[in-house]
Amino acid sequence: MICKKLLLVATVFYSSHLMALQIEFDYRFDTRGFFTDQLTGAPIVERRQLLDVAATFYSGFTDMLNPITSGVGDSWSVSIVHPSLEGGLANPVTLVDEFIPQDTIKIFVGGSPSAPGVLGFAGRGFDLMATGSSQFIQTVANRGQTGDDFGVWGGYIWFNSNNSWYFNEDASGLSPGNPDFLTTAIHEIGHVLGFGSADSWFNKIVDGMFTGINSVASYGGNVPLDQFGAHWAEGVTSLYNGEFQETLMDPSTPAGERQLLTELDYAAFADIGWEVAVVPLPAAFWLMLSSFFALFHYRKNKIT
Ligand SMILES: [Zn+2]
């Protein structure tokens, strides 16, 4: 009997662990050397590891996401901007019958040189299509999440390789002029997960303010947004580790600074429809998901 009880405990623990959101980064379109050495084809490990660190900020999201598995009669496709902008914005890539594991989203990543000031952009693609059983079609659309919940297959992130990025988990070496890669990666993943892009985000905007119940409770009122309704308004602050800082999901981050998800940022993910659970310190990490267009992240041009 004791053995059975121990087994039960072990099984429960294992199950709950499986429900943590997994983010799988896919480098097949990293064709211009941002995450892959162009000469040798070897991974640029420090950069890829930082993406995995960024993903852990969403590992407290406990939604169950059905796997997307194509089969006889079940097929799906989606088009995304090429993550390394091969052929430019007007040359999308169409993914067909991509396998997406349970509790996992897949994000295609890459980079290319662009105008100074832009850090990156992200989206979930367009022309999402599915044919087959109604269950399969539902899974492609929302991963089995229903009602006001939210689920997504994944998306893409492009990074501007013209920046003098700071590639280190340890923020102590950050200096003015160097945008923090980890900060930008966490921000862009947030857009893939629906911040500023999900239907369940937009349907809570009233008169240019976000009215999600968790966000209002955290902020103390309706939260001001940027002109596109895609971010908090520039400079909105909230608590991080008990102290006020600029939110990560406002439109920009000053070069040379690290910003992480604040209480208000996580509250918005709960409002979009994610099951946001607190994970152990040093930071409380929650999560959410969503929509279908690109969102740009800019750097502030600060003199100091
Ligand atoms: Zn953004």
PDB file of C-alpha atoms and ligand atoms in Angstrom:
ATOM      1  CA  MET A   1       0.000   0.000   0.000  1.00  0.00           C
ATOM      2  CA  ILE A   2       2.768   2.378   0.840  1.00  0.00           C
ATOM      3  CA  CYS A   3       4.327   1.699  -2.483  1.00  0.00           C
ATOM      4  CA  LYS A   4       1.098   2.526  -4.255  1.00  0.00           C
ATOM      5  CA  LYS A   5       0.800   5.829  -2.454  1.00  0.00           C
ATOM      6  CA  LEU A   6       4.315   6.777  -3.318  1.00  0.00           C
ATOM      7  CA  LEU A   7       3.649   5.894  -6.902  1.00  0.00           C
ATOM      8  CA  LEU A   8       0.550   8.062  -6.927  1.00  0.00           C
ATOM      9  CA  VAL A   9       2.453  11.038  -5.552  1.00  0.00           C
ATOM     10  CA  ALA A  10       5.175  10.564  -8.104  1.00  0.00           C
ATOM     11  CA  THR A  11       2.618  10.364 -10.903  1.00  0.00           C
ATOM     12  CA  VAL A  12       0.845  13.549  -9.859  1.00  0.00           C
ATOM     13  CA  PHE A  13       4.097  15.439  -9.663  1.00  0.00           C
ATOM     14  CA  TYR A  14       5.132  14.210 -13.074  1.00  0.00           C
ATOM     15  CA  SER A  15       1.792  15.183 -14.612  1.00  0.00           C
ATOM     16  CA  SER A  16       1.829  18.710 -13.276  1.00  0.00           C
ATOM     17  CA  HIS A  17       5.375  19.133 -14.506  1.00  0.00           C
ATOM     18  CA  LEU A  18       4.315  18.164 -17.999  1.00  0.00           C
ATOM     19  CA  MET A  19       1.707  20.920 -18.033  1.00  0.00           C
ATOM     20  CA  ALA A  20       4.261  23.698 -17.807  1.00  0.00           C
ATOM     21  CA  LEU A  21       4.367  25.567 -21.101  1.00  0.00           C
ATOM     22  CA  GLN A  22       7.294  24.500 -23.249  1.00  0.00           C
ATOM     23  CA  ILE A  23       8.655  26.818 -25.931  1.00  0.00           C
ATOM     24  CA  GLU A  24      10.563  25.123 -28.716  1.00  0.00           C
ATOM     25  CA  PHE A  25      12.732  27.396 -30.842  1.00  0.00           C
ATOM     26  CA  ASP A  26      13.225  26.361 -34.454  1.00  0.00           C
ATOM     27  CA  TYR A  27      16.290  27.587 -36.344  1.00  0.00           C
ATOM     28  CA  ARG A  28      15.629  26.225 -39.834  1.00  0.00           C
ATOM     29  CA  PHE A  29      15.030  29.747 -41.153  1.00  0.00           C
ATOM     30  CA  ASP A  30      18.024  31.242 -39.362  1.00  0.00           C
ATOM     31  CA  THR A  31      19.778  31.740 -42.676  1.00  0.00           C
ATOM     32  CA  ARG A  32      21.697  34.955 -42.033  1.00  0.00           C
ATOM     33  CA  GLY A  33      23.897  34.054 -39.117  1.00  0.00           C
ATOM     34  CA  PHE A  34      22.081  35.355 -36.083  1.00  0.00           C
ATOM     35  CA  PHE A  35      21.919  32.037 -34.205  1.00  0.00           C
ATOM     36  CA  THR A  36      24.057  29.924 -36.538  1.00  0.00           C
ATOM     37  CA  ASP A  37      27.683  30.335 -37.649  1.00  0.00           C
ATOM     38  CA  GLN A  38      27.489  30.988 -41.362  1.00  0.00           C
ATOM     39  CA  LEU A  39      30.867  29.418 -42.108  1.00  0.00           C
ATOM     40  CA  THR A  40      30.647  26.226 -40.090  1.00  0.00           C
ATOM     41  CA  GLY A  41      26.907  25.786 -39.669  1.00  0.00           C
ATOM     42  CA  ALA A  42      27.465  25.419 -35.918  1.00  0.00           C
ATOM     43  CA  PRO A  43      24.914  26.785 -33.467  1.00  0.00           C
ATOM     44  CA  ILE A  44      25.846  30.013 -31.702  1.00  0.00           C
ATOM     45  CA  VAL A  45      25.264  28.439 -28.327  1.00  0.00           C
ATOM     46  CA  GLU A  46      25.263  31.483 -26.052  1.00  0.00           C
ATOM     47  CA  ARG A  47      22.499  33.136 -28.071  1.00  0.00           C
ATOM     48  CA  ARG A  48      20.346  30.017 -28.265  1.00  0.00           C
ATOM     49  CA  GLN A  49      20.756  29.398 -24.546  1.00  0.00           C
ATOM     50  CA  LEU A  50      19.533  32.921 -23.822  1.00  0.00           C
ATOM     51  CA  LEU A  51      16.360  32.210 -25.796  1.00  0.00           C
ATOM     52  CA  ASP A  52      15.802  29.177 -23.593  1.00  0.00           C
ATOM     53  CA  VAL A  53      16.306  31.386 -20.536  1.00  0.00           C
ATOM     54  CA  ALA A  54      13.731  33.810 -21.942  1.00  0.00           C
ATOM     55  CA  ALA A  55      11.263  30.932 -22.302  1.00  0.00           C
ATOM     56  CA  THR A  56      11.549  30.073 -18.606  1.00  0.00           C
ATOM     57  CA  PHE A  57       9.824  33.356 -17.774  1.00  0.00           C
ATOM     58  CA  TYR A  58       6.677  31.719 -19.159  1.00  0.00           C
ATOM     59  CA  SER A  59       7.182  28.294 -17.629  1.00  0.00           C
ATOM     60  CA  GLY A  60       4.599  29.069 -14.941  1.00  0.00           C
ATOM     61  CA  PHE A  61       1.812  28.910 -17.529  1.00  0.00           C
ATOM     62  CA  THR A  62      -0.014  25.683 -16.832  1.00  0.00           C
ATOM     63  CA  ASP A  63      -2.573  25.481 -19.634  1.00  0.00           C
ATOM     64  CA  MET A  64      -2.969  22.086 -21.252  1.00  0.00           C
ATOM     65  CA  LEU A  65      -2.337  22.482 -24.965  1.00  0.00           C
ATOM     66  CA  ASN A  66      -3.361  19.641 -27.247  1.00  0.00           C
ATOM     67  CA  PRO A  67      -0.699  18.422 -29.669  1.00  0.00           C
ATOM     68  CA  ILE A  68      -1.174  19.269 -33.353  1.00  0.00           C
ATOM     69  CA  THR A  69      -0.642  16.004 -35.178  1.00  0.00           C
ATOM     70  CA  SER A  70      -1.618  15.795 -38.823  1.00  0.00           C
ATOM     71  CA  GLY A  71      -2.831  12.471 -40.169  1.00  0.00           C
ATOM     72  CA  VAL A  72      -5.239  10.876 -42.589  1.00  0.00           C
ATOM     73  CA  GLY A  73      -7.733  13.598 -43.466  1.00  0.00           C
ATOM     74  CA  ASP A  74      -6.259  16.088 -40.980  1.00  0.00           C
ATOM     75  CA  SER A  75      -4.027  18.774 -42.415  1.00  0.00           C
ATOM     76  CA  TRP A  76      -3.106  22.321 -41.477  1.00  0.00           C
ATOM     77  CA  SER A  77      -0.932  25.209 -42.646  1.00  0.00           C
ATOM     78  CA  VAL A  78       0.081  28.713 -41.670  1.00  0.00           C
ATOM     79  CA  SER A  79       2.204  31.395 -43.311  1.00  0.00           C
ATOM     80  CA  ILE A  80       4.820  33.395 -41.426  1.00  0.00           C
ATOM     81  CA  VAL A  81       7.208  36.193 -42.219  1.00  0.00           C
ATOM     82  CA  HIS A  82      10.622  34.660 -42.936  1.00  0.00           C
ATOM     83  CA  PRO A  83      12.407  35.039 -39.576  1.00  0.00           C
ATOM     84  CA  SER A  84      15.605  36.169 -41.357  1.00  0.00           C
ATOM     85  CA  LEU A  85      13.627  38.273 -43.848  1.00  0.00           C
ATOM     86  CA  GLU A  86      14.952  36.357 -46.859  1.00  0.00           C
ATOM     87  CA  GLY A  87      13.124  38.061 -49.710  1.00  0.00           C
ATOM     88  CA  GLY A  88      11.802  40.748 -47.385  1.00  0.00           C
ATOM     89  CA  LEU A  89       8.456  41.167 -45.692  1.00  0.00           C
ATOM     90  CA  ALA A  90       6.630  40.311 -48.916  1.00  0.00           C
ATOM     91  CA  ASN A  91       8.093  36.805 -49.112  1.00  0.00           C
ATOM     92  CA  PRO A  92       6.407  34.715 -46.418  1.00  0.00           C
ATOM     93  CA  VAL A  93       7.092  31.081 -45.661  1.00  0.00           C
ATOM     94  CA  THR A  94       4.222  28.587 -45.545  1.00  0.00           C
ATOM     95  CA  LEU A  95       4.432  25.801 -42.994  1.00  0.00           C
ATOM     96  CA  VAL A  96       2.471  22.649 -43.796  1.00  0.00           C
ATOM     97  CA  ASP A  97       1.539  19.941 -41.276  1.00  0.00           C
ATOM     98  CA  GLU A  98       4.122  21.041 -38.752  1.00  0.00           C
ATOM     99  CA  PHE A  99       4.031  18.767 -35.693  1.00  0.00           C
ATOM    100  CA  ILE A 100       3.470  20.696 -32.454  1.00  0.00           C
ATOM    101  CA  PRO A 101       3.915  18.582 -29.293  1.00  0.00           C
ATOM    102  CA  GLN A 102       1.563  18.680 -26.304  1.00  0.00           C
ATOM    103  CA  ASP A 103       1.909  21.720 -24.020  1.00  0.00           C
ATOM    104  CA  THR A 104       4.413  23.157 -26.484  1.00  0.00           C
ATOM    105  CA  ILE A 105       4.481  26.089 -28.829  1.00  0.00           C
ATOM    106  CA  LYS A 106       7.037  26.375 -31.614  1.00  0.00           C
ATOM    107  CA  ILE A 107       8.680  29.706 -32.413  1.00  0.00           C
ATOM    108  CA  PHE A 108      10.737  30.170 -35.581  1.00  0.00           C
ATOM    109  CA  VAL A 109      13.600  32.596 -35.052  1.00  0.00           C
ATOM    110  CA  GLY A 110      16.187  34.440 -37.086  1.00  0.00           C
ATOM    111  CA  GLY A 111      17.628  37.863 -37.725  1.00  0.00           C
ATOM    112  CA  SER A 112      18.898  40.258 -40.344  1.00  0.00           C
ATOM    113  CA  PRO A 113      20.310  43.792 -40.512  1.00  0.00           C
ATOM    114  CA  SER A 114      17.804  46.626 -40.457  1.00  0.00           C
ATOM    115  CA  ALA A 115      17.440  50.282 -39.582  1.00  0.00           C
ATOM    116  CA  PRO A 116      18.876  51.386 -36.235  1.00  0.00           C
ATOM    117  CA  GLY A 117      16.410  51.704 -33.390  1.00  0.00           C
ATOM    118  CA  VAL A 118      14.330  48.646 -34.177  1.00  0.00           C
ATOM    119  CA  LEU A 119      15.032  45.700 -31.890  1.00  0.00           C
ATOM    120  CA  GLY A 120      12.768  43.014 -33.269  1.00  0.00           C
ATOM    121  CA  PHE A 121       9.253  41.931 -34.092  1.00  0.00           C
ATOM    122  CA  ALA A 122       7.084  38.914 -33.588  1.00  0.00           C
ATOM    123  CA  GLY A 123       3.828  37.423 -34.762  1.00  0.00           C
ATOM    124  CA  ARG A 124       1.815  34.272 -35.128  1.00  0.00           C
ATOM    125  CA  GLY A 125       1.528  34.354 -38.898  1.00  0.00           C
ATOM    126  CA  PHE A 126      -1.499  34.566 -41.164  1.00  0.00           C
ATOM    127  CA  ASP A 127      -3.708  32.381 -43.372  1.00  0.00           C
ATOM    128  CA  LEU A 128      -4.043  29.781 -40.636  1.00  0.00           C
ATOM    129  CA  MET A 129      -5.960  26.917 -42.231  1.00  0.00           C
ATOM    130  CA  ALA A 130      -7.044  23.459 -41.178  1.00  0.00           C
ATOM    131  CA  THR A 131      -9.068  20.667 -42.756  1.00  0.00           C
ATOM    132  CA  GLY A 132     -10.240  17.433 -41.201  1.00  0.00           C
ATOM    133  CA  SER A 133     -12.164  16.474 -38.101  1.00  0.00           C
ATOM    134  CA  SER A 134     -13.802  19.211 -36.055  1.00  0.00           C
ATOM    135  CA  GLN A 135     -11.575  18.262 -33.143  1.00  0.00           C
ATOM    136  CA  PHE A 136      -8.450  18.700 -35.260  1.00  0.00           C
ATOM    137  CA  ILE A 137      -9.652  22.064 -36.560  1.00  0.00           C
ATOM    138  CA  GLN A 138     -10.329  23.214 -32.988  1.00  0.00           C
ATOM    139  CA  THR A 139      -6.898  22.055 -31.929  1.00  0.00           C
ATOM    140  CA  VAL A 140      -5.206  24.054 -34.671  1.00  0.00           C
ATOM    141  CA  ALA A 141      -7.280  27.121 -33.767  1.00  0.00           C
ATOM    142  CA  ASN A 142      -6.932  27.115 -29.995  1.00  0.00           C
ATOM    143  CA  ARG A 143      -5.154  23.907 -28.863  1.00  0.00           C
ATOM    144  CA  GLY A 144      -8.324  22.739 -27.133  1.00  0.00           C
ATOM    145  CA  GLN A 145      -8.642  25.897 -25.042  1.00  0.00           C
ATOM    146  CA  THR A 146     -12.269  27.035 -25.041  1.00  0.00           C
ATOM    147  CA  GLY A 147     -14.408  29.973 -24.015  1.00  0.00           C
ATOM    148  CA  ASP A 148     -12.365  32.996 -23.029  1.00  0.00           C
ATOM    149  CA  ASP A 149      -9.227  30.870 -22.919  1.00  0.00           C
ATOM    150  CA  PHE A 150      -6.510  31.127 -25.457  1.00  0.00           C
ATOM    151  CA  GLY A 151      -4.155  28.752 -27.210  1.00  0.00           C
ATOM    152  CA  VAL A 152      -1.821  29.040 -30.150  1.00  0.00           C
ATOM    153  CA  TRP A 153       0.411  26.841 -32.304  1.00  0.00           C
ATOM    154  CA  GLY A 154       3.419  29.180 -32.059  1.00  0.00           C
ATOM    155  CA  GLY A 155       4.857  31.980 -34.176  1.00  0.00           C
ATOM    156  CA  TYR A 156       8.036  33.707 -35.237  1.00  0.00           C
ATOM    157  CA  ILE A 157      10.499  36.322 -33.997  1.00  0.00           C
ATOM    158  CA  TRP A 158      12.877  38.430 -36.058  1.00  0.00           C
ATOM    159  CA  PHE A 159      15.830  40.257 -34.445  1.00  0.00           C
ATOM    160  CA  ASN A 160      17.686  43.227 -35.902  1.00  0.00           C
ATOM    161  CA  SER A 161      21.300  42.049 -36.242  1.00  0.00           C
ATOM    162  CA  ASN A 162      22.534  45.633 -36.695  1.00  0.00           C
ATOM    163  CA  ASN A 163      22.290  46.236 -32.962  1.00  0.00           C
ATOM    164  CA  SER A 164      25.262  45.880 -30.628  1.00  0.00           C
ATOM    165  CA  TRP A 165      23.401  43.263 -28.597  1.00  0.00           C
ATOM    166  CA  TYR A 166      24.357  42.288 -25.086  1.00  0.00           C
ATOM    167  CA  PHE A 167      24.298  38.473 -24.986  1.00  0.00           C
ATOM    168  CA  ASN A 168      24.588  37.449 -21.353  1.00  0.00           C
ATOM    169  CA  GLU A 169      22.222  36.262 -18.642  1.00  0.00           C
ATOM    170  CA  ASP A 170      24.259  38.210 -16.092  1.00  0.00           C
ATOM    171  CA  ALA A 171      23.077  41.808 -16.458  1.00  0.00           C
ATOM    172  CA  SER A 172      26.065  43.292 -14.637  1.00  0.00           C
ATOM    173  CA  GLY A 173      27.996  43.820 -17.875  1.00  0.00           C
ATOM    174  CA  LEU A 174      25.271  45.850 -19.584  1.00  0.00           C
ATOM    175  CA  SER A 175      26.425  49.249 -20.779  1.00  0.00           C
ATOM    176  CA  PRO A 176      24.731  52.218 -22.459  1.00  0.00           C
ATOM    177  CA  GLY A 177      24.314  51.620 -26.161  1.00  0.00           C
ATOM    178  CA  ASN A 178      23.942  47.856 -25.884  1.00  0.00           C
ATOM    179  CA  PRO A 179      20.350  46.611 -26.128  1.00  0.00           C
ATOM    180  CA  ASP A 180      19.771  43.599 -23.897  1.00  0.00           C
ATOM    181  CA  PHE A 181      18.967  40.518 -25.963  1.00  0.00           C
ATOM    182  CA  LEU A 182      17.271  38.668 -23.097  1.00  0.00           C
ATOM    183  CA  THR A 183      14.914  41.594 -22.443  1.00  0.00           C
ATOM    184  CA  THR A 184      13.905  41.788 -26.096  1.00  0.00           C
ATOM    185  CA  ALA A 185      13.454  38.025 -26.407  1.00  0.00           C
ATOM    186  CA  ILE A 186      11.091  37.881 -23.415  1.00  0.00           C
ATOM    187  CA  HIS A 187       9.138  40.849 -24.801  1.00  0.00           C
ATOM    188  CA  GLU A 188       8.724  39.304 -28.261  1.00  0.00           C
ATOM    189  CA  ILE A 189       7.685  35.923 -26.877  1.00  0.00           C
ATOM    190  CA  GLY A 190       4.984  37.838 -25.006  1.00  0.00           C
ATOM    191  CA  HIS A 191       3.524  38.998 -28.318  1.00  0.00           C
ATOM    192  CA  VAL A 192       3.481  35.456 -29.674  1.00  0.00           C
ATOM    193  CA  LEU A 193       1.577  34.520 -26.528  1.00  0.00           C
ATOM    194  CA  GLY A 194      -1.092  37.098 -27.287  1.00  0.00           C
ATOM    195  CA  PHE A 195      -0.021  40.308 -25.582  1.00  0.00           C
ATOM    196  CA  GLY A 196      -1.304  43.084 -27.844  1.00  0.00           C
ATOM    197  CA  SER A 197      -2.426  40.566 -30.418  1.00  0.00           C
ATOM    198  CA  ALA A 198      -5.051  38.079 -29.155  1.00  0.00           C
ATOM    199  CA  ASP A 199      -8.762  38.570 -29.680  1.00  0.00           C
ATOM    200  CA  SER A 200      -9.099  38.126 -25.922  1.00  0.00           C
ATOM    201  CA  TRP A 201      -6.703  41.093 -25.544  1.00  0.00           C
ATOM    202  CA  PHE A 202      -8.499  43.410 -27.965  1.00  0.00           C
ATOM    203  CA  ASN A 203     -11.971  42.650 -26.636  1.00  0.00           C
ATOM    204  CA  LYS A 204     -10.931  44.109 -23.276  1.00  0.00           C
ATOM    205  CA  ILE A 205      -9.906  47.502 -24.689  1.00  0.00           C
ATOM    206  CA  VAL A 206     -12.362  50.324 -23.950  1.00  0.00           C
ATOM    207  CA  ASP A 207     -11.585  53.882 -25.077  1.00  0.00           C
ATOM    208  CA  GLY A 208      -7.918  53.059 -25.542  1.00  0.00           C
ATOM    209  CA  MET A 209      -7.561  51.532 -22.069  1.00  0.00           C
ATOM    210  CA  PHE A 210      -7.112  47.880 -21.117  1.00  0.00           C
ATOM    211  CA  THR A 211      -9.877  46.684 -18.794  1.00  0.00           C
ATOM    212  CA  GLY A 212      -8.860  43.098 -18.012  1.00  0.00           C
ATOM    213  CA  ILE A 213      -9.822  42.349 -14.410  1.00  0.00           C
ATOM    214  CA  ASN A 214      -6.398  41.139 -13.276  1.00  0.00           C
ATOM    215  CA  SER A 215      -4.629  44.066 -14.903  1.00  0.00           C
ATOM    216  CA  VAL A 216      -7.035  46.613 -13.420  1.00  0.00           C
ATOM    217  CA  ALA A 217      -6.544  45.087  -9.967  1.00  0.00           C
ATOM    218  CA  SER A 218      -2.774  45.250 -10.336  1.00  0.00           C
ATOM    219  CA  TYR A 219      -2.624  48.762 -11.774  1.00  0.00           C
ATOM    220  CA  GLY A 220      -5.418  50.295  -9.698  1.00  0.00           C
ATOM    221  CA  GLY A 221      -7.584  51.218 -12.674  1.00  0.00           C
ATOM    222  CA  ASN A 222      -7.896  50.815 -16.410  1.00  0.00           C
ATOM    223  CA  VAL A 223      -4.433  50.654 -17.944  1.00  0.00           C
ATOM    224  CA  PRO A 224      -3.369  53.148 -20.652  1.00  0.00           C
ATOM    225  CA  LEU A 225      -2.145  51.655 -23.939  1.00  0.00           C
ATOM    226  CA  ASP A 226       0.009  52.811 -26.837  1.00  0.00           C
ATOM    227  CA  GLN A 227      -1.655  54.266 -29.945  1.00  0.00           C
ATOM    228  CA  PHE A 228      -2.019  50.833 -31.579  1.00  0.00           C
ATOM    229  CA  GLY A 229      -3.415  49.084 -28.533  1.00  0.00           C
ATOM    230  CA  ALA A 230      -0.508  46.650 -28.798  1.00  0.00           C
ATOM    231  CA  HIS A 231       1.484  47.584 -25.656  1.00  0.00           C
ATOM    232  CA  TRP A 232       1.056  49.384 -22.384  1.00  0.00           C
ATOM    233  CA  ALA A 233       1.572  53.112 -22.876  1.00  0.00           C
ATOM    234  CA  GLU A 234       5.220  54.146 -22.848  1.00  0.00           C
ATOM    235  CA  GLY A 235       6.560  54.365 -19.314  1.00  0.00           C
ATOM    236  CA  VAL A 236       3.770  52.520 -17.466  1.00  0.00           C
ATOM    237  CA  THR A 237       5.286  51.076 -14.303  1.00  0.00           C
ATOM    238  CA  SER A 238       4.493  48.107 -12.091  1.00  0.00           C
ATOM    239  CA  LEU A 239       6.102  45.951  -9.437  1.00  0.00           C
ATOM    240  CA  TYR A 240       9.035  43.673 -10.062  1.00  0.00           C
ATOM    241  CA  ASN A 241      10.446  41.952  -6.987  1.00  0.00           C
ATOM    242  CA  GLY A 242       8.605  44.463  -4.818  1.00  0.00           C
ATOM    243  CA  GLU A 243       9.934  47.559  -6.574  1.00  0.00           C
ATOM    244  CA  PHE A 244       8.471  49.705  -9.310  1.00  0.00           C
ATOM    245  CA  GLN A 245      10.059  49.461 -12.717  1.00  0.00           C
ATOM    246  CA  GLU A 246       8.970  50.255 -16.253  1.00  0.00           C
ATOM    247  CA  THR A 247       6.819  47.417 -17.581  1.00  0.00           C
ATOM    248  CA  LEU A 248       8.452  45.074 -20.066  1.00  0.00           C
ATOM    249  CA  MET A 249       5.431  45.164 -22.361  1.00  0.00           C
ATOM    250  CA  ASP A 250       5.491  48.883 -23.035  1.00  0.00           C
ATOM    251  CA  PRO A 251       6.761  49.756 -26.542  1.00  0.00           C
ATOM    252  CA  SER A 252      10.448  50.241 -25.835  1.00  0.00           C
ATOM    253  CA  THR A 253      13.363  49.423 -23.599  1.00  0.00           C
ATOM    254  CA  PRO A 254      16.320  51.779 -23.188  1.00  0.00           C
ATOM    255  CA  ALA A 255      19.572  50.349 -24.498  1.00  0.00           C
ATOM    256  CA  GLY A 256      21.783  49.257 -21.644  1.00  0.00           C
ATOM    257  CA  GLU A 257      18.883  48.254 -19.393  1.00  0.00           C
ATOM    258  CA  ARG A 258      17.389  44.932 -18.461  1.00  0.00           C
ATOM    259  CA  GLN A 259      13.639  44.806 -17.917  1.00  0.00           C
ATOM    260  CA  LEU A 260      11.767  41.691 -16.854  1.00  0.00           C
ATOM    261  CA  LEU A 261       8.066  40.897 -16.656  1.00  0.00           C
ATOM    262  CA  THR A 262       6.368  42.894 -13.901  1.00  0.00           C
ATOM    263  CA  GLU A 263       3.243  42.054 -11.932  1.00  0.00           C
ATOM    264  CA  LEU A 264       1.119  44.016 -14.410  1.00  0.00           C
ATOM    265  CA  ASP A 265       2.656  42.243 -17.413  1.00  0.00           C
ATOM    266  CA  TYR A 266       1.783  38.844 -15.951  1.00  0.00           C
ATOM    267  CA  ALA A 267      -1.701  40.070 -14.985  1.00  0.00           C
ATOM    268  CA  ALA A 268      -2.372  40.846 -18.649  1.00  0.00           C
ATOM    269  CA  PHE A 269      -1.488  37.289 -19.637  1.00  0.00           C
ATOM    270  CA  ALA A 270      -3.998  36.029 -17.082  1.00  0.00           C
ATOM    271  CA  ASP A 271      -6.595  38.369 -18.609  1.00  0.00           C
ATOM    272  CA  ILE A 272      -5.889  37.066 -22.112  1.00  0.00           C
ATOM    273  CA  GLY A 273      -6.676  33.553 -20.928  1.00  0.00           C
ATOM    274  CA  TRP A 274      -3.486  31.918 -19.670  1.00  0.00           C
ATOM    275  CA  GLU A 275      -3.383  29.909 -16.498  1.00  0.00           C
ATOM    276  CA  VAL A 276      -0.699  31.922 -14.802  1.00  0.00           C
ATOM    277  CA  ALA A 277       0.945  30.290 -11.808  1.00  0.00           C
ATOM    278  CA  VAL A 278       3.690  31.736  -9.724  1.00  0.00           C
ATOM    279  CA  VAL A 279       6.997  29.928 -10.020  1.00  0.00           C
ATOM    280  CA  PRO A 280       9.807  30.163  -7.490  1.00  0.00           C
ATOM    281  CA  LEU A 281      11.831  33.314  -6.986  1.00  0.00           C
ATOM    282  CA  PRO A 282      14.089  35.058  -8.036  1.00  0.00           C
ATOM    283  CA  ALA A 283      11.201  36.122 -10.203  1.00  0.00           C
ATOM    284  CA  ALA A 284       7.524  35.294 -10.324  1.00  0.00           C
ATOM    285  CA  PHE A 285       6.859  34.028 -13.781  1.00  0.00           C
ATOM    286  CA  TRP A 286       3.454  33.613 -15.368  1.00  0.00           C
ATOM    287  CA  LEU A 287       2.268  33.433 -18.962  1.00  0.00           C
ATOM    288  CA  MET A 288      -0.302  33.835 -21.763  1.00  0.00           C
ATOM    289  CA  LEU A 289      -0.747  33.519 -25.594  1.00  0.00           C
ATOM    290  CA  SER A 290      -2.222  34.921 -28.912  1.00  0.00           C
ATOM    291  CA  SER A 291      -2.636  36.553 -32.565  1.00  0.00           C
ATOM    292  CA  PHE A 292      -1.717  37.169 -36.115  1.00  0.00           C
ATOM    293  CA  PHE A 293       0.406  40.174 -37.002  1.00  0.00           C
ATOM    294  CA  ALA A 294       3.816  41.588 -36.367  1.00  0.00           C
ATOM    295  CA  LEU A 295       4.575  43.892 -33.475  1.00  0.00           C
ATOM    296  CA  PHE A 296       7.680  45.988 -33.406  1.00  0.00           C
ATOM    297  CA  HIS A 297       9.817  46.655 -30.374  1.00  0.00           C
ATOM    298  CA  TYR A 298      11.855  49.823 -30.388  1.00  0.00           C
ATOM    299  CA  ARG A 299      14.752  51.086 -28.387  1.00  0.00           C
ATOM    300  CA  LYS A 300      14.576  54.447 -26.729  1.00  0.00           C
ATOM    301  CA  ASN A 301      17.229  56.839 -27.862  1.00  0.00           C
ATOM    302  CA  LYS A 302      18.433  58.038 -24.521  1.00  0.00           C
ATOM    303  CA  ILE A 303      21.570  60.101 -24.161  1.00  0.00           C
ATOM    304  CA  THR A 304      22.369  58.737 -20.735  1.00  0.00           C
TER     305      THR A 304
HETATM  306 ZN    ZN B   1       6.404  44.944 -28.592  1.00  0.00          ZN
END
